[in-house]
Coordinates of C-alpha atoms and ligand atoms in Angstrom, one line a residue:
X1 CA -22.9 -0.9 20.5
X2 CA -19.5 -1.1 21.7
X3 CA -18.2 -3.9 23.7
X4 CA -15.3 -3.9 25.8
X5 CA -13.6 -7.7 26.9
X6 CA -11.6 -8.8 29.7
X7 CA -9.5 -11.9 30.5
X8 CA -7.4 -12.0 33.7
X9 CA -7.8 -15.6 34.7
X10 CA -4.5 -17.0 34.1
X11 CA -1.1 -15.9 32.8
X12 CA -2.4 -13.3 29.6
X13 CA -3.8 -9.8 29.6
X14 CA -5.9 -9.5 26.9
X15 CA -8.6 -7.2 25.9
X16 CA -10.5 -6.8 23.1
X17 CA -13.4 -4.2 21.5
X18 CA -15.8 -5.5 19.6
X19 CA -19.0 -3.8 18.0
X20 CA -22.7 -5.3 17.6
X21 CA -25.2 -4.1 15.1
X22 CA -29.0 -4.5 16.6
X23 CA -30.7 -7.0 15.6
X24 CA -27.6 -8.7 13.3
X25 CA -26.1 -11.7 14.9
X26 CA -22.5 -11.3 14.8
X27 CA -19.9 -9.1 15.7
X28 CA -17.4 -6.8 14.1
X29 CA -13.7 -6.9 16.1
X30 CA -12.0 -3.6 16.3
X31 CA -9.6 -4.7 18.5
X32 CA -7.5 -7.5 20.2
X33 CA -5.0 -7.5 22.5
X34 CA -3.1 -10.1 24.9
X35 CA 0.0 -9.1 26.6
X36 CA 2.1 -12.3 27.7
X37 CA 3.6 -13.0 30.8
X38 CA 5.6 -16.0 30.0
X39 CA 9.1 -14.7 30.8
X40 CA 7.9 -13.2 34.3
X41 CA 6.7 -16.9 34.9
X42 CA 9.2 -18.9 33.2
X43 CA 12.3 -18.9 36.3
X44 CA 9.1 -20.2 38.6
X45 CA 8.5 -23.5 36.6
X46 CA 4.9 -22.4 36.2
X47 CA 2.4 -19.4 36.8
X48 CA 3.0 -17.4 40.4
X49 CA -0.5 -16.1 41.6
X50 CA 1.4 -13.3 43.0
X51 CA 3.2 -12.3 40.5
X52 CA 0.6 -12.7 37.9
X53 CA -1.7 -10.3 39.9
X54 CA 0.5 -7.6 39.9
X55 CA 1.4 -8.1 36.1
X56 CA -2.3 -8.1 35.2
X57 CA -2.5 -4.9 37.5
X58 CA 0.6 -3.3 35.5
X59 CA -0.6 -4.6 32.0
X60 CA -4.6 -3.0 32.0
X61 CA -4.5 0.5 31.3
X62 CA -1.5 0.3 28.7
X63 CA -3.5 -2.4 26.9
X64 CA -6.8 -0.3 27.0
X65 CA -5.1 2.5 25.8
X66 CA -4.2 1.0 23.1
X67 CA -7.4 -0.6 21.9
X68 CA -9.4 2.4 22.4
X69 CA -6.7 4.3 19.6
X70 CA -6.6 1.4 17.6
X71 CA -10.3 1.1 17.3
X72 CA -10.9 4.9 16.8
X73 CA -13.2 5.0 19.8
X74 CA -14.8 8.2 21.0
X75 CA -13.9 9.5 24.2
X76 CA -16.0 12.2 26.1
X77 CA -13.9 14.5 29.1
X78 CA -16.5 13.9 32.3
X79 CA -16.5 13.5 35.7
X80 CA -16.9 10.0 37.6
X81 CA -17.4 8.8 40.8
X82 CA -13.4 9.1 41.7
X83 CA -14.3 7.6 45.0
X84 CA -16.4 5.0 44.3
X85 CA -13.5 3.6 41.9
X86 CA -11.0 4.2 44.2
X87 CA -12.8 1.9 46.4
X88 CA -13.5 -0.5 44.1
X89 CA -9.6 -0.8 43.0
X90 CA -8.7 -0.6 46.9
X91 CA -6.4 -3.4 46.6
X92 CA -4.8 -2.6 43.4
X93 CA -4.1 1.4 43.9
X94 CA -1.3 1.3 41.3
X95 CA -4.4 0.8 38.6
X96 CA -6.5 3.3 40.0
X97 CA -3.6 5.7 39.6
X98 CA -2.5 4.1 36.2
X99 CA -6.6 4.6 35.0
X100 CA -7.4 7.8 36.5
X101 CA -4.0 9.1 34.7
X102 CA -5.6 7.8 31.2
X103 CA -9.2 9.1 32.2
X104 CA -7.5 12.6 33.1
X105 CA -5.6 13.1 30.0
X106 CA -7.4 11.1 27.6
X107 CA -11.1 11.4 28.6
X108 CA -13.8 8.7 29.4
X109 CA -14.0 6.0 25.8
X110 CA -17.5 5.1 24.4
X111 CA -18.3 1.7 25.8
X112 CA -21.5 1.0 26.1
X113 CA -20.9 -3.1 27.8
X114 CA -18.3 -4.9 29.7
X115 CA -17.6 -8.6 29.7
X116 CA -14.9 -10.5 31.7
X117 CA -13.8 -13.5 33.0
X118 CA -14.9 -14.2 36.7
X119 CA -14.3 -18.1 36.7
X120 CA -12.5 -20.3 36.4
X121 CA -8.8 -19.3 37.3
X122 CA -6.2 -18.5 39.5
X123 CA -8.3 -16.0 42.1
X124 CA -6.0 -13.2 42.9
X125 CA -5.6 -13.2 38.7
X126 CA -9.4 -13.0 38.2
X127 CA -9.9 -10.1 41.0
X128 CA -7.8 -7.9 39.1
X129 CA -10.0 -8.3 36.1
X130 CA -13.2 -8.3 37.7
X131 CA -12.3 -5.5 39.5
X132 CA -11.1 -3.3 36.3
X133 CA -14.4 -4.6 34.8
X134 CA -16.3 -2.8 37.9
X135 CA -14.5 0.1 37.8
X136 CA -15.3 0.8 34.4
X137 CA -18.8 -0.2 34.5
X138 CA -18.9 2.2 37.1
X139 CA -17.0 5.5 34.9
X140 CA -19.1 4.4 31.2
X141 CA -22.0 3.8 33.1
X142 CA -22.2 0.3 31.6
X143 CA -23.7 -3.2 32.0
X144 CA -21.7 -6.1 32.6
X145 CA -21.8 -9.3 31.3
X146 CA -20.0 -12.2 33.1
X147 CA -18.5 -14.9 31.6
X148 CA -17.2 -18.5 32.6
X149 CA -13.3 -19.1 30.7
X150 CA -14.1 -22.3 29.3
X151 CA -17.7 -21.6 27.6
X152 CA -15.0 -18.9 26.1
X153 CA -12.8 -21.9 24.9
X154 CA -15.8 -23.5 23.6
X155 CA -17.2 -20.5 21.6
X156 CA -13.7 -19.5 20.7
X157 CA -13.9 -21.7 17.5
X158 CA -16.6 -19.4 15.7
X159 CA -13.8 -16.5 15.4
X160 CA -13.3 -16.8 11.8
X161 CA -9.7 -16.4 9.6
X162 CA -8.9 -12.6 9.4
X163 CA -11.7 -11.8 11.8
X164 CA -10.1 -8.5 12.4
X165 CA -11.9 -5.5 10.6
X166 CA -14.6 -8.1 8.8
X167 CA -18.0 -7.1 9.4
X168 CA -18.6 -10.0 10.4
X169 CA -16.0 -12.2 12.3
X170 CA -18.4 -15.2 13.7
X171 CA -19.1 -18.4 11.7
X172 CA -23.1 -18.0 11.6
X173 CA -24.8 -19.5 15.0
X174 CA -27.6 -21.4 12.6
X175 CA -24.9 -23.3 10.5
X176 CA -24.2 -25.9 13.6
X177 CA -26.1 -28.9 14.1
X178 CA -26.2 -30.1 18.2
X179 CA -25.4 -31.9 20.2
X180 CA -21.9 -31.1 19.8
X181 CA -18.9 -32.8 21.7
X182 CA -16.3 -29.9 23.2
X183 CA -13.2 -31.5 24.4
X184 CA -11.1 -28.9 26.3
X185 CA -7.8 -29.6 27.2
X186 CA -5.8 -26.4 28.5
X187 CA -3.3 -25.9 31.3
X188 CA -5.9 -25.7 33.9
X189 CA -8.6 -28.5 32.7
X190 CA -9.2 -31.5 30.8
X191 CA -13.1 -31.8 30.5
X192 CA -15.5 -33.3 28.2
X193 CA -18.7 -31.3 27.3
X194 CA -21.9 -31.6 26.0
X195 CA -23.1 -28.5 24.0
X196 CA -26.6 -29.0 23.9
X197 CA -26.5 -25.5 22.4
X198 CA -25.0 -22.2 22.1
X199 CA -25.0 -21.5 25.8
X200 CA -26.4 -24.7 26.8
X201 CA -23.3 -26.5 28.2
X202 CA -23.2 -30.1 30.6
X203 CA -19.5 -31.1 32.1
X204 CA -19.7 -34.9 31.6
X205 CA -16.3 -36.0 32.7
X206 CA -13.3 -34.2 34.1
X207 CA -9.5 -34.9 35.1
X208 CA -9.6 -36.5 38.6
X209 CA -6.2 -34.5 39.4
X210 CA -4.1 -33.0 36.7
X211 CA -4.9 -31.3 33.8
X212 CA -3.3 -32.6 30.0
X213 CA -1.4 -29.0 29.6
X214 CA -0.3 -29.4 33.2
X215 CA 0.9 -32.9 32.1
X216 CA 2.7 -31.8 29.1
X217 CA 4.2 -28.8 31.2
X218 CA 5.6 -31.2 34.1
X219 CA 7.5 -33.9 32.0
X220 CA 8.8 -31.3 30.1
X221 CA 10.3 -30.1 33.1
X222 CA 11.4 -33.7 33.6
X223 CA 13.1 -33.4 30.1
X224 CA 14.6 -30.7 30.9
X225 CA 12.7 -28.0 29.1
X226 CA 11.6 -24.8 30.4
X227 CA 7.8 -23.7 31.2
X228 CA 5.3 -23.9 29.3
X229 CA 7.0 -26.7 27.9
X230 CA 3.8 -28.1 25.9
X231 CA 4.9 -26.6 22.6
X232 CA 8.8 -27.8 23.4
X233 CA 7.4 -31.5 24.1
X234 CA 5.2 -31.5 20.7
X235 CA 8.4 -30.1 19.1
X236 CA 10.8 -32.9 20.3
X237 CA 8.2 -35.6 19.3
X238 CA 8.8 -34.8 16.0
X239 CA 12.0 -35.9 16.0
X240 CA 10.7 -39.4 18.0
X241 CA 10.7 -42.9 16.7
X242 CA 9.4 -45.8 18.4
X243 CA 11.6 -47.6 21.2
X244 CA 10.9 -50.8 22.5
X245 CA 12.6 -49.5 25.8
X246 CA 10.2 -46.5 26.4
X247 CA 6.9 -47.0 27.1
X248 CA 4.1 -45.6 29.2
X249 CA 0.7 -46.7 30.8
X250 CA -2.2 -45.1 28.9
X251 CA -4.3 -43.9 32.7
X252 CA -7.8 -45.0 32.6
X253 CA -8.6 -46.0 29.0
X254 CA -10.5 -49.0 29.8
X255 CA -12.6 -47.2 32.9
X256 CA -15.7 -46.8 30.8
X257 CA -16.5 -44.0 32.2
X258 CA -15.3 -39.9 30.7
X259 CA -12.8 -39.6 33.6
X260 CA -9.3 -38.6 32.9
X261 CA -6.1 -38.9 34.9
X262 CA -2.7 -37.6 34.3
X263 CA -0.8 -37.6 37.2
X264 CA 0.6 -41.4 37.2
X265 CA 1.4 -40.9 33.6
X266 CA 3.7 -37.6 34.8
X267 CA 5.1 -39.8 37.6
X268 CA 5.7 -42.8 35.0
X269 CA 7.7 -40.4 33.1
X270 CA 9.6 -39.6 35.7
X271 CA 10.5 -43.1 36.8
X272 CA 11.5 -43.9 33.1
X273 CA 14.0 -40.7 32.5
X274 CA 15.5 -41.7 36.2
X275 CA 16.1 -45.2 34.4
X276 CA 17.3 -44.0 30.9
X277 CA 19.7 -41.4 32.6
X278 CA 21.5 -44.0 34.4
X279 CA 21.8 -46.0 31.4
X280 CA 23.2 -42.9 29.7
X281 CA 26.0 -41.6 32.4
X282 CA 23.3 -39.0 33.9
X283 CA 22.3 -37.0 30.6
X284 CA 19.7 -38.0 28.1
X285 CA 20.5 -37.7 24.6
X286 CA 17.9 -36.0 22.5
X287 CA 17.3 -38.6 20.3
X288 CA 15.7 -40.5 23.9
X289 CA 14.1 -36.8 24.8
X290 CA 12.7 -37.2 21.7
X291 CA 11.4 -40.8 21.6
X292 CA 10.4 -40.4 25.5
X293 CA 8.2 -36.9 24.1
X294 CA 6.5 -39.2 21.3
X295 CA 5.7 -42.0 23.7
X296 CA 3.8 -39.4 26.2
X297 CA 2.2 -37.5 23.2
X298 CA 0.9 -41.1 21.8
X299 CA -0.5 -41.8 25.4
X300 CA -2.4 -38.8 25.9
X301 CA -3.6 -38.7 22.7
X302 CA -4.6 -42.5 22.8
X303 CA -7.0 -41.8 25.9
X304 CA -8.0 -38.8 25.0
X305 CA -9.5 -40.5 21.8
X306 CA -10.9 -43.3 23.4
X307 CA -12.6 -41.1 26.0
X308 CA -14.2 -38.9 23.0
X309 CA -15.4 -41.3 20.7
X310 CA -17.3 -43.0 23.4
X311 CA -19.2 -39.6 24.3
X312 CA -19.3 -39.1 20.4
X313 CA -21.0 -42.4 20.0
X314 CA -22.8 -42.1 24.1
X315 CA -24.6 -39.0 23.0
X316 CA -25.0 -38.8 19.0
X317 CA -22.7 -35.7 18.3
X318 CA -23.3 -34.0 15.1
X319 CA -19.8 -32.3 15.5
X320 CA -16.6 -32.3 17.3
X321 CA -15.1 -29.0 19.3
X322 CA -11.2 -29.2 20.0
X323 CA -10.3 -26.1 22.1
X324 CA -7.9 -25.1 25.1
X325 CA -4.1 -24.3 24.8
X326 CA -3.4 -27.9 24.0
X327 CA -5.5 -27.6 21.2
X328 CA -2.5 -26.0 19.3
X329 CA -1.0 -29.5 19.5
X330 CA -0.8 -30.3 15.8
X331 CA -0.4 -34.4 16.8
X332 CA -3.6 -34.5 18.4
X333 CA -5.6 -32.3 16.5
X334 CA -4.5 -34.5 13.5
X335 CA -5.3 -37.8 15.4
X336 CA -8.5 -35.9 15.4
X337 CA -9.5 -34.9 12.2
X338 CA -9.3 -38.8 11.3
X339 CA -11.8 -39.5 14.5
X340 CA -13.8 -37.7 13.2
X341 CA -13.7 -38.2 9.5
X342 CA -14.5 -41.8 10.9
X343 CA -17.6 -40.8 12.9
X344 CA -18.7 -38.4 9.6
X345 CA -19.5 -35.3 11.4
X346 CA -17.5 -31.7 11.5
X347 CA -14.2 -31.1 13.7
X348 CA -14.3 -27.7 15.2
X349 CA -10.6 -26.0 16.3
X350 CA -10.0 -22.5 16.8
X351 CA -7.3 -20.7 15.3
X352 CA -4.2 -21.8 16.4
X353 CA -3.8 -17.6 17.5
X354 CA -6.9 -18.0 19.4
X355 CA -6.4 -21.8 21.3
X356 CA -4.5 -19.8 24.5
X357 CA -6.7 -17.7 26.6
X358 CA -7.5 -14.7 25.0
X359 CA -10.3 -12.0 25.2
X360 CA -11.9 -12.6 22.0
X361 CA -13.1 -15.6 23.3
X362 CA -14.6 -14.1 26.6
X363 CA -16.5 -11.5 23.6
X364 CA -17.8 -14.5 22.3
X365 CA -19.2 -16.6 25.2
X366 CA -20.5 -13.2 26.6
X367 CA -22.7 -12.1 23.1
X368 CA -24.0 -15.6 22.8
X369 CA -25.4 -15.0 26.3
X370 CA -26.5 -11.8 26.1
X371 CA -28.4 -12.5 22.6
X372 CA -29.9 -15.4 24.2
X373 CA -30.8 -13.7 27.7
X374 CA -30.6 -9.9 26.9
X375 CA -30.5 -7.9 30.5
X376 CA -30.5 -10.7 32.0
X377 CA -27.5 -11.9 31.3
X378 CA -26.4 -8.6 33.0
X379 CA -24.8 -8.3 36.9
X380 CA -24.7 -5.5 39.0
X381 CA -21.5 -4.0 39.5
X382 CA -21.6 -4.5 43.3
X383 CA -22.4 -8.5 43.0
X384 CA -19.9 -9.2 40.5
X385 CA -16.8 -11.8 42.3
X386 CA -14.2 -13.9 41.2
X387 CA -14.9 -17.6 41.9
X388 CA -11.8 -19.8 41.5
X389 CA -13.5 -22.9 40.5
X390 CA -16.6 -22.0 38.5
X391 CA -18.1 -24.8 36.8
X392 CA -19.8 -25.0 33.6
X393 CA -23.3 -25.2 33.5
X394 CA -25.9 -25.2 36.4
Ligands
KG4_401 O1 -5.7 -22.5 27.6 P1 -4.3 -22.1 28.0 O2 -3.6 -21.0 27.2 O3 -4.3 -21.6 29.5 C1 -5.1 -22.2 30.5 O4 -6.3 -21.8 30.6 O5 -4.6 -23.1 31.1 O6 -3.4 -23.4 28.0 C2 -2.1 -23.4 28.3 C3 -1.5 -24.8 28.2 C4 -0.1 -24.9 28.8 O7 -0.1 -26.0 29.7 C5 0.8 -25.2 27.5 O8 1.9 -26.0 27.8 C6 -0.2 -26.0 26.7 O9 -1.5 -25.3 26.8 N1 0.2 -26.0 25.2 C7 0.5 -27.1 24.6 C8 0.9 -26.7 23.3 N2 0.7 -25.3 23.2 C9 0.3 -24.9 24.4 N3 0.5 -28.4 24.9 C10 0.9 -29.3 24.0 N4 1.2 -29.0 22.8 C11 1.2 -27.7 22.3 N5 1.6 -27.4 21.1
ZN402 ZN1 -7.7 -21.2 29.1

């Protein structure tokens, strides 16, 4: 069986193909795609809804034409319900034209499921997805599967190394012990989860405003360093040393509770680089950008820890997920790996090529639930919408 996968919900186009053998749990990956849209974002200071629709819309049918030839996929020359896709891509007529181009010339390709990302994400991203996802359910005549982006992060840590072409690509499903801990920290959300198992999922604390990648993006800005800034800030800590002169609060490490806050420690930051550029004639050397970027790392990563080992300890975790964008921070990961060395269980990252939002990840989430709920984890085509802030579990 061949599965197609879609992710729209953000600032990456990706799409993948994977293929399931009945009855074998795991998956083979034939192809994997994500098309970036970092520069079209970058003069904005962050991700444009607008903007990222109409990339999305521009990206789809170059990026499924090039899975389809990658993978080897057949492809049958039929008619389909022209109208009924048309209607369906109403609002994106550029990608009806774009795919009924590709259908004409190239014929209809073997898929037999679809999954995509309808939550959570920036809406007018998502549509364009779930919309794509309709159309083609619609012209293979095949079942879709929905999926929620963050189980995606969670289950984006079974892709093994060199998962491309292996039979199998998954770690096997019956090596994990649960609960597991998933702490997701991405440009969008900072959330702690309980994985009671694979598709079992309970948010137990959240960011009460913004998000640690959001964090990391914004006092980059402050420091003067273009968006997404999170890699640029873990870069300049590098070069950091502690400074007596630069320190920030550490936001709700002793509320007891799994809550998360960012935004005073953004606004700290601030207040501090006002302070240090008037002691420096209005321009920070980078020695201080440094030491200022290592002082903000320490303090996320300081409540981040203390928030985790309490839901570690709260709920008797047999393993530790780390996943998200901010994931690919090596400072934190490596604070990690000694939590939880300490605590004796497994820490669980993804590959660092697979912590952004990718498609791979939606395959993942969305074969977990269809092995666990078969048709039922299907939708029908006409019931399928995009919902902003989709939570995890019930
Ligand atoms: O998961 P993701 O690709 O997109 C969302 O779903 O939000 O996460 C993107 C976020 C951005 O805020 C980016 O700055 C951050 O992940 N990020 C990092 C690093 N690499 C990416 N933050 C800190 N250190 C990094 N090395
Ligand atoms: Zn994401």
């Amino acid at each position: 069986m061949i599965i197609l996968s879609i992710e729209t919900s953000c600032d990456e186009t990706a799409l993948s193909l994977v293929s399931l053998h009945k009855g074998d749990k795991n998956i083979k990956v034939l192809s994997d795609l994500v098309i970036s849209q970092i520069e079209t974002h970058a003069p904005y200071g962050g991700v444009f809804p607008a903007l990222a629709k109409r990339e999305h819309a521009k990206n789809l049918v170059p990026i499924l034409r090039q899975a389809v030839k990658e993978s080897k996929i057949e492809s049958t020359h039929q008619h389909y319900d022209e109208e009924g896709v048309a209607t369906i891509l109403e609002r994106e007529p550029e990608l009806f034209q774009d795919l009924h181009e590709y259908l004409s010339t190239n014929g209809i390709p073997h898929i037999d499921m679809i999954m995509v990302t309808y939550g959570p994400g920036l809406a007018p991203a998502l549509w364009v997805g779930v919309n794509f996802a309709r159309a083609l359910s619609i012209i293979c005549d095949a079942p879709i599967v929905p999926v929620n982006h963050m189980e995606g992060h969670i289950t984006s840590i079974l892709l093994k190394e060199d998962y491309l072409n292996q039979e199998k690509a998954f770690s096997p499903l019956e090596t994990f012990d649960f609960p597991l801990i998933a702490l997701l920290i991405s440009g969008g959300h900072t959330q702690l989860v309980l994985v009671k198992n694979w598709g079992e999922y309970e948010i137990i604390g959240e960011t009460i405003d913004d998000a640690v990648g959001e964090a990391f993006d914004k006092v980059a800005r402050l420091l003067g360093m273009e968006y997404p800034g999170g890699p640029k800030i873990s870069q300049a800590a590098h070069g950091g040393v502690p400074d007596k002169s630069i320190s920030l609060p550490r936001p709700m490490l002793n509320s007891g509770d799994y809550r998360f806050s960012f935004s005073g420690l953004k606004t700290a930051v601030r207040y501090l680089v006002d302070d240090l550029k008037k002691q420096h004639d209005g321009t920070l050397p980078d020695q201080i950008i440094s030491n200022v970027a290592r002082e903000f790392e320490d303090a996320v990563t300081e409540v981040l820890i203390k928030k985790t080992e309490k839901a570690l300890v709260d709920y008797n975790a047999q393993g530790l997920i780390i996943a998200g964008g901010v994931s690919a921070n090596t400072f934190i990961t490596e604070s990690f790996k000694i939590i939880a060395e300490n605590h004796g269980i497994p820490l669980y990252l993804p590959l660092k090529k697979l912590s952004g939002d990718n498609s791979l990840m939606i395959a993942s989430a969305g074969v977990i639930n269809y092995w666990n709920k078969g048709a039922e984890s299907y939708i029908p085509e006409s019931e399928l919408k995009a919902v902003g802030n989709l939570k995890l579990g019930k």
